[in-house]
């Protein structure tokens, strides 16, 4: 079935340290995996995404890794700042094809706190 | 260029009432998806509209219905409201060309059912 497991549920780091969040997805047909950052009371904001034809993608201070063999993906945030404090969600896109562009199934979220 | 917009921001209803939420997609986007986000959880997919038709639906009852207009804006209707319908309702839009599975979210409508 459709399921995305995300861990840890909470993560506390010191400013300047790295933070790593991991997800396991279930649908081997999924080919698109976005990560969203959601600050309290705000919209989910796309921070980086990866497609199944890649196993690594880097942005500004963020890196996402994808292991399709074991259906794992991870997000690393380097040199964390207090402004990185938020809830982070991984997601997989399921059901794209035909006349649909697919739906996102989200993990449960990770509450990241960066202490100054 | 405005991003995805939603109205109203907040809404309070009582059990049994009906509600309509509205969404305007980002310019250059033609696909709209709706999600329900309960407190402390990830968003859950309700349905997706493209070319004014429902293209895919999540595990939500028929009390949840929607519509897409020729200008690509969309409405979400919920009938016979239950206390459990209290949540943040998010709309997301996708571009009409290129990476069409990429979804950008609006600020949401906070619905409280009393």
XYZ file of C-alpha atoms in Angstrom:
230
model
C 0.000 0.000 0.000
C 0.932 3.638 -0.003
C 3.104 4.451 2.960
C 6.033 6.718 3.706
C 7.869 6.186 6.975
C 9.916 9.137 8.190
C 12.317 9.375 11.111
C 13.238 10.781 13.482
C 10.016 12.493 14.514
C 12.008 15.166 16.359
C 15.605 16.291 15.872
C 17.534 18.790 17.924
C 20.930 20.086 16.762
C 23.334 22.878 17.573
C 23.778 25.704 15.097
C 26.462 24.779 12.574
C 25.918 21.028 12.892
C 24.374 18.854 10.171
C 20.877 17.409 10.360
C 19.834 14.187 8.632
C 16.266 13.019 8.066
C 15.452 9.627 6.566
C 12.433 8.179 4.793
C 11.382 4.794 3.484
C 8.751 4.606 0.776
C 6.645 1.719 -0.409
C 5.723 2.146 -4.055
C 8.455 0.978 -6.427
C 6.673 2.814 -9.256
C 7.228 6.203 -7.590
C 9.579 8.374 -9.601
C 9.461 11.764 -7.915
C 10.386 12.608 -4.329
C 10.036 16.175 -3.025
C 11.005 17.520 0.378
C 8.998 20.298 1.989
C 9.752 22.656 4.872
C 6.782 23.939 6.857
C 7.208 26.670 9.424
C 4.554 27.120 12.093
C 1.360 28.455 10.545
C 2.886 28.646 7.061
C 2.505 26.740 3.802
C 4.704 23.738 2.954
C 7.604 25.099 0.924
C 9.425 22.939 -1.612
C 13.129 22.976 -0.717
C 14.532 20.256 -2.973
C 13.349 17.292 -4.981
C 14.830 14.285 -6.733
C 13.671 12.034 -9.521
C 14.277 8.329 -9.919
C 16.863 8.819 -12.671
C 19.207 10.343 -10.075
C 20.680 9.071 -6.806
C 21.937 12.393 -5.449
C 20.977 16.005 -5.782
C 22.449 19.042 -4.072
C 21.076 22.476 -3.363
C 22.204 25.284 -1.176
C 23.215 23.545 2.092
C 20.822 20.659 1.354
C 21.563 17.266 -0.182
C 19.086 14.529 -0.976
C 20.070 10.904 -1.556
C 17.885 8.265 -3.177
C 18.452 4.500 -2.984
C 15.847 2.906 -5.206
C 16.986 -0.625 -4.436
C 15.925 -0.400 -0.807
C 13.423 2.463 -1.295
C 15.267 4.848 1.003
C 15.779 8.559 0.725
C 17.428 11.051 3.011
C 17.822 14.793 3.419
C 20.944 16.348 4.854
C 21.015 19.984 5.913
C 24.562 21.244 6.363
C 25.709 24.120 8.586
C 22.300 24.479 10.182
C 20.971 27.878 11.229
C 18.169 28.800 13.662
C 16.075 29.730 10.614
C 16.148 26.074 9.561
C 13.925 25.234 12.543
C 10.663 23.892 11.098
C 8.829 20.672 10.265
C 10.279 18.792 7.312
C 8.276 16.349 5.208
C 9.409 13.849 2.614
C 6.904 12.689 0.030
C 6.555 10.336 -2.901
C 4.496 10.903 -6.013
C 2.130 8.041 -6.753
C -0.182 7.488 -9.669
C 1.280 9.737 -12.318
C 0.287 8.619 -15.775
C -2.593 8.850 -18.139
C -4.511 11.988 -17.313
C -3.171 12.381 -13.769
C 0.052 13.978 -12.605
C 0.017 11.917 -9.474
C -0.679 12.528 -5.819
C 1.832 13.158 -3.074
C 1.940 10.785 -0.107
C 3.723 12.432 2.798
C 5.766 11.131 5.675
C 4.742 11.993 9.224
C 7.176 14.891 9.448
C 10.317 15.693 11.447
C 10.346 18.626 13.848
C 13.842 20.134 13.534
C 15.050 22.521 16.217
C 18.354 24.333 15.712
C 19.745 25.808 18.925
C 21.907 28.940 18.628
C 3.824 37.026 -9.906
C 1.433 35.845 -7.199
C 1.886 32.327 -5.946
C -0.960 29.996 -5.064
C -3.662 31.854 -3.172
C -6.505 30.519 -1.032
C -9.567 31.995 0.625
C -10.736 32.391 3.259
C -7.791 32.217 5.673
C -9.857 30.976 8.571
C -13.370 29.592 8.860
C -15.525 28.437 11.753
C -18.532 26.196 11.104
C -20.806 23.953 13.130
C -21.472 20.262 12.649
C -23.781 19.477 9.766
C -23.059 22.683 7.869
C -21.514 22.929 4.432
C -18.359 24.832 3.465
C -16.711 26.009 0.247
C -13.004 26.765 0.051
C -11.346 28.492 -2.887
C -7.973 28.289 -4.587
C -6.280 30.227 -7.365
C -3.257 28.497 -8.871
C 0.048 30.101 -9.654
C 0.279 31.780 -13.041
C 1.205 29.206 -15.705
C -0.255 26.343 -13.665
C -3.292 24.367 -14.783
C -3.525 21.450 -12.336
C -4.868 21.831 -8.804
C -4.635 19.297 -5.976
C -6.286 19.538 -2.565
C -4.894 18.190 0.705
C -6.135 17.975 4.282
C -3.574 18.494 7.032
C -4.635 17.567 10.558
C -2.663 19.053 13.436
C 0.733 17.418 13.790
C 0.433 15.307 10.646
C 1.499 15.431 7.039
C -0.923 16.555 4.335
C -3.296 13.894 2.991
C -4.385 13.936 -0.644
C -8.072 14.593 -1.283
C -8.290 14.930 -5.076
C -6.727 16.502 -8.172
C -8.335 18.543 -10.942
C -7.086 19.012 -14.486
C -9.049 20.288 -17.487
C -12.034 20.818 -15.188
C -12.266 17.136 -14.308
C -11.383 15.139 -11.222
C -8.389 13.044 -12.312
C -7.413 11.251 -9.123
C -8.984 10.872 -5.690
C -7.673 9.931 -2.284
C -9.449 8.035 0.461
C -12.054 10.661 1.331
C -15.846 10.228 1.424
C -18.252 11.681 -1.123
C -18.986 14.538 1.286
C -15.820 16.021 -0.185
C -16.352 17.333 -3.695
C -14.695 19.842 -5.921
C -14.771 21.844 -9.060
C -12.311 23.468 -11.423
C -13.195 26.499 -13.508
C -11.990 27.427 -17.037
C -9.487 29.876 -15.503
C -7.986 26.891 -13.566
C -9.155 28.117 -10.159
C -10.787 25.503 -7.975
C -13.237 25.011 -5.142
C -13.404 22.369 -2.447
C -16.830 21.670 -0.965
C -17.451 19.702 2.189
C -21.011 18.743 3.146
C -22.404 17.570 6.470
C -19.361 18.731 8.418
C -18.031 16.556 11.217
C -15.809 17.567 14.108
C -13.063 15.485 12.513
C -13.076 17.709 9.435
C -11.306 20.400 11.452
C -7.943 20.815 9.732
C -5.794 22.975 7.508
C -6.915 22.578 3.892
C -4.119 23.098 1.415
C -4.319 23.662 -2.282
C -1.341 22.925 -4.523
C -0.872 23.773 -8.176
C 1.348 22.246 -10.848
C 2.795 23.846 -13.996
C 1.195 23.414 -17.387
C 4.467 22.358 -18.994
C 7.826 20.918 -18.013
C 7.943 19.180 -14.630
C 4.205 18.757 -14.230
C 4.322 16.571 -11.118
C 5.923 19.383 -9.088
C 3.420 20.858 -6.647
C 3.485 24.301 -5.029
C 1.290 24.917 -2.018
C -0.940 27.789 -1.037
C -1.125 29.162 2.515
C -4.147 27.051 3.384
C -7.549 27.587 4.945
C -7.867 26.733 8.628
C -11.303 25.138 9.133
C -12.673 24.704 12.639
C -15.850 22.665 13.117
C -17.638 23.161 16.439
